[in-house]
């Protein structure tokens, strides 16, 4: 089969490596990809939002399967466009990707179908939001821009002054653009966070092994929220009891709710869960693999990626026995110092060859590119996702941190406490 992967981050590198393991994969392309992805796929310079470009490329190359990794093209309707052109695509259509694309939509869905989540109100004017905050709110409180904001549209406000500032940022200064047309104001919850990814075929859902992300930029969960600074899988806090609760009240309930709304979901649903003292609650849904969750979950998956993706498209996921290795993975992100605010790019990266021929270490590329002289240089905030497999989390963590030393570039930055939580388990 000829497969096209759409996206350019560490997640798409992990997807490409997973697809490459399938005996069915004859040729893999990635649009637009990055320097590391060229090791497994032919990267083509078509932007992920260039739907016309992607459709005509698929026709020209007779692509058999498209895997859309990123949220923006999914929410924008790339899968619909591919479907209309008769090209098979793995990922939700636009009317289902709204599960991630609009927080107001997902909150209303959860309320309507009794799926456990934080209490909330939705506002479409700053005045109404401010009125609510001044008269009815309890602090801390959480403000969320309705639309996509690179994981940065969530503000946790300790008091009224911070919340007023937050409303200004999202709705008046429009820092996240149209994503701030509506605002969700939500109850603040406490607890440990777990990411659970799943495959869905419209009616059946199969759960992947759990993961735990580290969203804040600095050690000890300090600093700004980022796309994710590293993670590990499985999460020892995702116990059998938690799993049972989520299967009963969250996973199938979400899939059934989407189907009942006439928005059958096919693809990956990412459940961002918080394990609160009152039980698991949904923090958010994403309509795709997490980044870097894909980098710790996919290397542990035993199944053929293409077979699972096709079963989601064909509605035959119930026939698939989804299996994961009984091991663990840890991913440490090497970022550019200054991420997520401002940082320099274009520094040469050395040591990448250390990963060659090792099958329990992975160097997933995120922000990298080739410069004019053919060297691999830094090209983003998150640069590399250094991942190691181990027989348990501690072993995987020490291997991952050891491998972070193999690579160097100017302004290299990482957190030193990825997976520290496992010592508390
Ligand atoms: P989200 O993009 O909705 O996952 O939010 C980003 C991060 O903000 C989450 O991973 C949590 O750490 C935090 N967060 C979101 N919603 C809440 C909430 N209701 N209570 C406490 N923290 C939250
Ligand atoms: N790592 C969180 C996300 O992909 O949204």
Short mmCIF file of C-alpha atoms in Angstrom, two decimals, residues 52-412:
data_model
loop_
_atom_site.label_atom_id
_atom_site.label_comp_id
_atom_site.label_asym_id
_atom_site.label_seq_id
_atom_site.Cartn_x
_atom_site.Cartn_y
_atom_site.Cartn_z
CA UNK A 52 -6.28 20.85 -2.74
CA UNK A 53 -2.58 20.05 -2.83
CA UNK A 54 -3.07 16.93 -0.69
CA UNK A 55 -6.01 15.65 -2.75
CA UNK A 56 -4.18 16.09 -6.06
CA UNK A 57 -1.02 14.48 -4.66
CA UNK A 58 -3.07 11.46 -3.53
CA UNK A 59 -4.62 11.11 -6.97
CA UNK A 60 -1.31 11.48 -8.76
CA UNK A 61 0.47 8.90 -6.56
CA UNK A 62 -2.60 6.65 -6.17
CA UNK A 63 -2.40 6.76 -2.38
CA UNK A 64 -4.27 3.89 -0.71
CA UNK A 65 -4.48 5.32 2.80
CA UNK A 66 -4.06 8.77 4.34
CA UNK A 67 -3.36 9.09 8.08
CA UNK A 68 -4.06 12.59 9.35
CA UNK A 69 -2.00 13.21 12.49
CA UNK A 70 -2.71 16.87 13.25
CA UNK A 71 -5.74 18.57 14.73
CA UNK A 72 -6.04 21.58 12.40
CA UNK A 73 -6.67 19.65 9.15
CA UNK A 74 -9.04 17.27 10.94
CA UNK A 75 -11.10 20.11 12.43
CA UNK A 76 -10.94 21.89 9.05
CA UNK A 77 -12.44 18.91 7.18
CA UNK A 78 -9.53 17.26 5.35
CA UNK A 79 -11.02 13.79 5.83
CA UNK A 80 -14.32 14.95 4.25
CA UNK A 81 -12.42 16.29 1.24
CA UNK A 82 -10.50 13.01 0.86
CA UNK A 83 -13.71 10.95 1.24
CA UNK A 84 -15.40 13.02 -1.47
CA UNK A 85 -12.45 12.34 -3.76
CA UNK A 86 -12.70 8.59 -3.05
CA UNK A 87 -9.45 8.46 -1.07
CA UNK A 88 -9.41 6.36 2.10
CA UNK A 89 -8.48 8.37 5.14
CA UNK A 90 -7.97 7.53 8.81
CA UNK A 91 -9.32 10.24 11.10
CA UNK A 92 -12.65 11.85 12.02
CA UNK A 93 -14.72 13.87 9.58
CA UNK A 94 -15.26 17.54 10.36
CA UNK A 95 -18.57 17.00 12.13
CA UNK A 96 -16.86 14.57 14.55
CA UNK A 97 -13.50 16.36 14.95
CA UNK A 98 -15.53 19.15 16.59
CA UNK A 99 -15.14 17.00 19.71
CA UNK A 100 -11.70 18.64 19.91
CA UNK A 101 -12.42 21.73 17.81
CA UNK A 102 -14.98 23.26 20.15
CA UNK A 103 -14.75 23.01 23.92
CA UNK A 104 -18.32 24.36 24.18
CA UNK A 105 -19.50 21.50 21.95
CA UNK A 106 -17.65 18.84 23.97
CA UNK A 107 -18.86 20.23 27.30
CA UNK A 108 -22.48 20.33 26.10
CA UNK A 109 -22.15 16.76 24.81
CA UNK A 110 -20.84 15.55 28.15
CA UNK A 111 -23.61 17.35 30.01
CA UNK A 112 -26.33 15.96 27.72
CA UNK A 113 -25.06 12.38 28.00
CA UNK A 114 -24.04 12.44 31.68
CA UNK A 115 -20.34 11.91 31.02
CA UNK A 116 -18.40 12.95 34.13
CA UNK A 117 -16.61 16.31 33.71
CA UNK A 118 -16.13 19.62 35.52
CA UNK A 119 -19.18 21.91 35.94
CA UNK A 120 -19.09 24.82 33.46
CA UNK A 121 -20.85 27.73 31.77
CA UNK A 122 -20.35 28.99 28.21
CA UNK A 123 -20.23 32.68 27.24
CA UNK A 124 -20.15 34.49 23.93
CA UNK A 125 -19.61 37.97 25.27
CA UNK A 126 -16.92 39.34 27.56
CA UNK A 127 -19.51 41.33 29.54
CA UNK A 128 -21.54 38.25 30.39
CA UNK A 129 -18.39 36.33 31.34
CA UNK A 130 -17.20 39.17 33.59
CA UNK A 131 -20.62 39.47 35.20
CA UNK A 132 -20.57 35.76 36.00
CA UNK A 133 -17.04 35.93 37.40
CA UNK A 134 -17.85 38.94 39.60
CA UNK A 135 -21.09 37.59 41.01
CA UNK A 136 -21.21 33.81 40.90
CA UNK A 137 -17.73 32.33 40.57
CA UNK A 138 -15.58 30.50 43.10
CA UNK A 139 -11.78 30.62 42.75
CA UNK A 140 -9.53 29.16 41.50
CA UNK A 141 -11.45 28.85 38.26
CA UNK A 142 -10.54 27.74 34.73
CA UNK A 143 -11.04 29.76 31.52
CA UNK A 144 -10.90 27.98 28.18
CA UNK A 145 -10.93 29.48 24.72
CA UNK A 146 -13.54 27.50 22.76
CA UNK A 147 -11.38 26.66 19.72
CA UNK A 148 -7.93 25.29 18.89
CA UNK A 149 -5.07 27.23 20.50
CA UNK A 150 -2.04 24.88 20.37
CA UNK A 151 -2.85 23.64 23.87
CA UNK A 152 -2.34 27.15 25.24
CA UNK A 153 -5.93 28.43 25.44
CA UNK A 154 -6.53 27.25 29.02
CA UNK A 155 -5.97 29.69 31.88
CA UNK A 156 -6.15 28.73 35.53
CA UNK A 157 -7.04 31.84 37.50
CA UNK A 158 -6.44 32.07 41.23
CA UNK A 159 -8.60 35.13 41.88
CA UNK A 160 -11.01 37.57 40.27
CA UNK A 161 -8.28 39.91 39.03
CA UNK A 162 -6.52 37.09 37.16
CA UNK A 163 -9.82 35.90 35.72
CA UNK A 164 -10.69 39.42 34.51
CA UNK A 165 -7.28 39.58 32.86
CA UNK A 166 -7.94 36.15 31.29
CA UNK A 167 -11.24 37.26 29.77
CA UNK A 168 -9.42 40.25 28.32
CA UNK A 169 -6.67 38.04 26.86
CA UNK A 170 -9.04 35.55 25.25
CA UNK A 171 -12.10 37.61 24.27
CA UNK A 172 -10.94 41.21 23.96
CA UNK A 173 -7.26 41.07 22.95
CA UNK A 174 -8.15 37.89 21.04
CA UNK A 175 -4.77 36.33 21.68
CA UNK A 176 -6.02 33.03 20.21
CA UNK A 177 -7.98 34.67 17.38
CA UNK A 178 -11.39 33.18 16.55
CA UNK A 179 -10.74 30.40 19.07
CA UNK A 180 -11.77 33.04 21.62
CA UNK A 181 -15.18 33.84 20.12
CA UNK A 182 -16.67 31.76 22.89
CA UNK A 183 -15.37 31.15 26.37
CA UNK A 184 -15.94 28.17 28.64
CA UNK A 185 -15.61 28.90 32.36
CA UNK A 186 -15.09 25.73 34.29
CA UNK A 187 -14.83 24.43 37.82
CA UNK A 188 -11.21 23.88 38.94
CA UNK A 189 -10.48 20.23 39.66
CA UNK A 190 -7.54 18.63 41.43
CA UNK A 191 -5.88 15.27 40.90
CA UNK A 192 -3.46 13.40 38.76
CA UNK A 193 -3.81 13.59 34.98
CA UNK A 194 -3.81 10.61 32.65
CA UNK A 195 -3.97 10.50 28.85
CA UNK A 196 -5.89 7.60 27.37
CA UNK A 197 -5.87 7.14 23.60
CA UNK A 198 -8.32 4.90 21.79
CA UNK A 199 -9.19 3.64 18.33
CA UNK A 200 -12.81 4.16 17.29
CA UNK A 201 -14.74 2.94 14.22
CA UNK A 202 -17.98 4.85 14.72
CA UNK A 203 -19.45 2.34 17.16
CA UNK A 204 -16.70 0.21 18.73
CA UNK A 205 -13.90 1.64 20.86
CA UNK A 206 -10.61 -0.09 21.77
CA UNK A 207 -8.44 1.47 24.45
CA UNK A 208 -4.68 1.83 24.08
CA UNK A 209 -2.20 1.69 26.95
CA UNK A 210 -2.32 4.81 29.18
CA UNK A 211 0.24 7.62 29.35
CA UNK A 212 1.04 10.60 31.53
CA UNK A 213 2.11 13.91 30.01
CA UNK A 214 4.13 16.78 31.55
CA UNK A 215 2.57 19.94 30.18
CA UNK A 216 4.40 22.67 32.08
CA UNK A 217 7.71 23.96 30.75
CA UNK A 218 9.74 23.72 33.95
CA UNK A 219 10.84 21.09 36.47
CA UNK A 220 8.38 20.48 39.28
CA UNK A 221 5.46 21.46 36.99
CA UNK A 222 6.36 25.13 37.00
CA UNK A 223 6.25 27.66 34.16
CA UNK A 224 3.94 27.94 31.20
CA UNK A 225 1.80 25.25 29.61
CA UNK A 226 3.41 23.70 26.53
CA UNK A 227 2.36 21.10 24.00
CA UNK A 228 4.05 18.55 26.31
CA UNK A 229 7.65 18.24 27.59
CA UNK A 230 7.78 14.49 27.94
CA UNK A 231 5.76 11.56 29.15
CA UNK A 232 5.64 7.93 30.06
CA UNK A 233 3.49 4.89 29.39
CA UNK A 234 1.80 3.07 31.03
CA UNK A 235 0.65 5.26 33.93
CA UNK A 236 0.83 3.32 37.21
CA UNK A 237 -2.02 5.55 38.45
CA UNK A 238 -4.35 4.22 35.77
CA UNK A 239 -5.45 1.30 37.93
CA UNK A 240 -7.90 -1.50 37.12
CA UNK A 241 -10.49 0.38 39.18
CA UNK A 242 -10.02 3.60 37.19
CA UNK A 243 -10.18 1.62 33.95
CA UNK A 244 -13.42 -0.04 35.00
CA UNK A 245 -15.02 3.31 35.87
CA UNK A 246 -13.98 4.89 32.57
CA UNK A 247 -15.21 1.94 30.53
CA UNK A 248 -18.55 2.15 32.31
CA UNK A 249 -19.14 5.91 32.23
CA UNK A 250 -16.80 7.58 29.75
CA UNK A 251 -15.38 5.69 26.75
CA UNK A 252 -18.33 3.90 25.13
CA UNK A 253 -20.65 6.66 26.37
CA UNK A 254 -18.67 9.20 24.32
CA UNK A 255 -18.71 7.08 21.17
CA UNK A 256 -22.44 6.40 21.55
CA UNK A 257 -23.15 10.08 22.20
CA UNK A 258 -21.37 11.11 18.99
CA UNK A 259 -23.26 8.47 17.00
CA UNK A 260 -26.57 9.57 18.54
CA UNK A 261 -25.82 13.16 17.51
CA UNK A 262 -25.35 12.04 13.90
CA UNK A 263 -21.60 12.58 14.17
CA UNK A 264 -20.12 9.08 14.16
CA UNK A 265 -16.48 9.29 15.21
CA UNK A 266 -13.85 7.27 13.34
CA UNK A 267 -10.19 7.64 14.22
CA UNK A 268 -8.44 8.28 17.51
CA UNK A 269 -10.16 9.77 20.55
CA UNK A 270 -7.73 11.04 23.15
CA UNK A 271 -9.33 11.28 26.59
CA UNK A 272 -7.56 13.78 28.85
CA UNK A 273 -8.65 12.56 32.28
CA UNK A 274 -8.20 13.89 35.76
CA UNK A 275 -8.34 11.40 38.61
CA UNK A 276 -10.16 13.59 41.13
CA UNK A 277 -11.04 12.62 44.71
CA UNK A 278 -14.60 12.08 43.40
CA UNK A 279 -13.45 9.78 40.59
CA UNK A 280 -12.19 10.18 37.02
CA UNK A 281 -13.43 13.23 35.10
CA UNK A 282 -12.89 14.25 31.47
CA UNK A 283 -10.65 17.35 31.20
CA UNK A 284 -10.73 17.43 27.44
CA UNK A 285 -11.06 15.38 24.29
CA UNK A 286 -8.67 15.43 21.36
CA UNK A 287 -9.56 13.96 17.99
CA UNK A 288 -6.09 12.54 17.25
CA UNK A 289 -3.03 10.94 18.82
CA UNK A 290 -1.34 13.08 21.46
CA UNK A 291 2.07 14.55 20.88
CA UNK A 292 4.18 13.19 22.63
CA UNK A 293 1.70 10.46 23.71
CA UNK A 294 2.07 8.75 20.32
CA UNK A 295 5.84 8.54 20.92
CA UNK A 296 5.40 6.35 24.04
CA UNK A 297 2.25 4.45 23.11
CA UNK A 298 2.84 3.41 19.47
CA UNK A 299 6.28 1.82 20.02
CA UNK A 300 4.55 -0.47 22.55
CA UNK A 301 1.68 -1.50 20.26
CA UNK A 302 1.87 -5.06 18.95
CA UNK A 303 -0.77 -4.67 16.22
CA UNK A 304 -0.19 -3.77 12.59
CA UNK A 305 -1.00 -0.03 12.42
CA UNK A 306 -2.45 -0.23 8.91
CA UNK A 307 -4.77 -3.10 9.85
CA UNK A 308 -6.11 -1.20 12.86
CA UNK A 309 -6.55 2.03 10.86
CA UNK A 310 -8.40 0.18 8.11
CA UNK A 311 -10.68 -1.53 10.64
CA UNK A 312 -11.63 1.91 11.98
CA UNK A 313 -12.50 3.09 8.46
CA UNK A 314 -14.43 -0.11 7.63
CA UNK A 315 -16.29 -0.40 10.94
CA UNK A 316 -14.71 -3.75 11.82
CA UNK A 317 -12.73 -2.74 14.90
CA UNK A 318 -14.73 -5.25 16.98
CA UNK A 319 -12.72 -8.00 15.21
CA UNK A 320 -9.39 -6.50 16.28
CA UNK A 321 -7.60 -7.69 19.40
CA UNK A 322 -5.60 -4.60 20.37
CA UNK A 323 -2.43 -5.59 22.23
CA UNK A 324 0.47 -3.81 23.89
CA UNK A 325 3.84 -5.10 25.03
CA UNK A 326 4.19 -5.69 28.74
CA UNK A 327 6.94 -3.08 28.97
CA UNK A 328 7.24 0.68 29.47
CA UNK A 329 8.37 3.74 27.53
CA UNK A 330 9.59 7.19 28.55
CA UNK A 331 9.96 10.17 26.21
CA UNK A 332 11.96 13.29 27.13
CA UNK A 333 11.51 16.28 24.85
CA UNK A 334 14.62 18.19 23.87
CA UNK A 335 13.37 21.72 23.28
CA UNK A 336 14.86 25.06 22.30
CA UNK A 337 15.57 27.20 25.35
CA UNK A 338 12.78 29.79 25.60
CA UNK A 339 9.96 27.51 24.37
CA UNK A 340 6.97 28.03 24.51
CA UNK A 341 7.48 31.81 24.23
CA UNK A 342 10.40 32.72 21.98
CA UNK A 343 13.51 30.87 20.93
CA UNK A 344 16.17 30.79 18.23
CA UNK A 345 16.25 28.20 15.46
CA UNK A 346 18.76 26.95 12.90
CA UNK A 347 21.38 25.33 15.19
CA UNK A 348 23.07 22.17 13.85
CA UNK A 349 22.21 18.97 15.73
CA UNK A 350 24.95 16.40 16.33
CA UNK A 351 24.92 12.84 17.64
CA UNK A 352 21.79 11.64 15.84
CA UNK A 353 23.67 8.63 14.46
CA UNK A 354 23.90 7.20 18.01
CA UNK A 355 20.34 5.92 17.63
CA UNK A 356 21.03 3.85 14.51
CA UNK A 357 20.61 0.11 14.90
CA UNK A 358 19.13 0.31 18.40
CA UNK A 359 15.61 -1.00 18.62
CA UNK A 360 14.81 0.11 22.16
CA UNK A 361 15.82 3.76 21.64
CA UNK A 362 14.05 6.21 19.36
CA UNK A 363 14.86 9.76 18.40
CA UNK A 364 11.58 11.18 17.13
CA UNK A 365 12.04 14.45 15.29
CA UNK A 366 9.64 17.36 15.87
CA UNK A 367 11.15 20.74 14.92
CA UNK A 368 14.03 19.81 12.61
CA UNK A 369 14.92 20.52 8.99
CA UNK A 370 17.81 20.28 6.55
CA UNK A 371 19.65 23.54 5.97
CA UNK A 372 21.10 24.59 2.57
CA UNK A 373 24.23 22.54 3.15
CA UNK A 374 22.26 19.42 4.09
CA UNK A 375 22.89 19.51 7.83
CA UNK A 376 20.03 18.74 10.23
CA UNK A 377 19.25 21.89 12.23
CA UNK A 378 16.74 22.92 14.90
CA UNK A 379 13.53 24.33 13.48
CA UNK A 380 11.02 24.64 16.30
CA UNK A 381 10.30 24.85 20.02
CA UNK A 382 10.09 21.13 20.56
CA UNK A 383 13.04 19.70 18.62
CA UNK A 384 13.40 15.98 19.41
CA UNK A 385 11.53 13.39 21.47
CA UNK A 386 14.10 11.04 22.98
CA UNK A 387 12.30 7.79 23.78
CA UNK A 388 13.45 4.55 25.35
CA UNK A 389 11.75 1.26 26.04
CA UNK A 390 12.48 -0.69 29.20
CA UNK A 391 11.09 -3.68 31.02
CA UNK A 392 9.63 -1.23 33.54
CA UNK A 393 9.22 2.55 33.90
CA UNK A 394 12.36 3.09 35.96
CA UNK A 395 14.54 1.31 33.42
CA UNK A 396 12.90 3.17 30.54
CA UNK A 397 13.42 6.48 32.32
CA UNK A 398 17.10 5.95 33.01
CA UNK A 399 17.67 4.81 29.41
CA UNK A 400 15.79 7.82 28.01
CA UNK A 401 17.79 10.28 30.12
CA UNK A 402 21.04 8.51 29.17
CA UNK A 403 20.13 8.94 25.49
CA UNK A 404 19.38 12.66 25.92
CA UNK A 405 23.16 13.04 26.37
CA UNK A 406 23.90 11.52 22.96
CA UNK A 407 22.55 14.52 21.09
CA UNK A 408 23.67 18.12 21.26
CA UNK A 409 22.66 21.46 19.83
CA UNK A 410 22.93 25.04 21.02
CA UNK A 411 20.21 26.15 23.45
CA UNK A 412 19.16 22.55 24.18
#
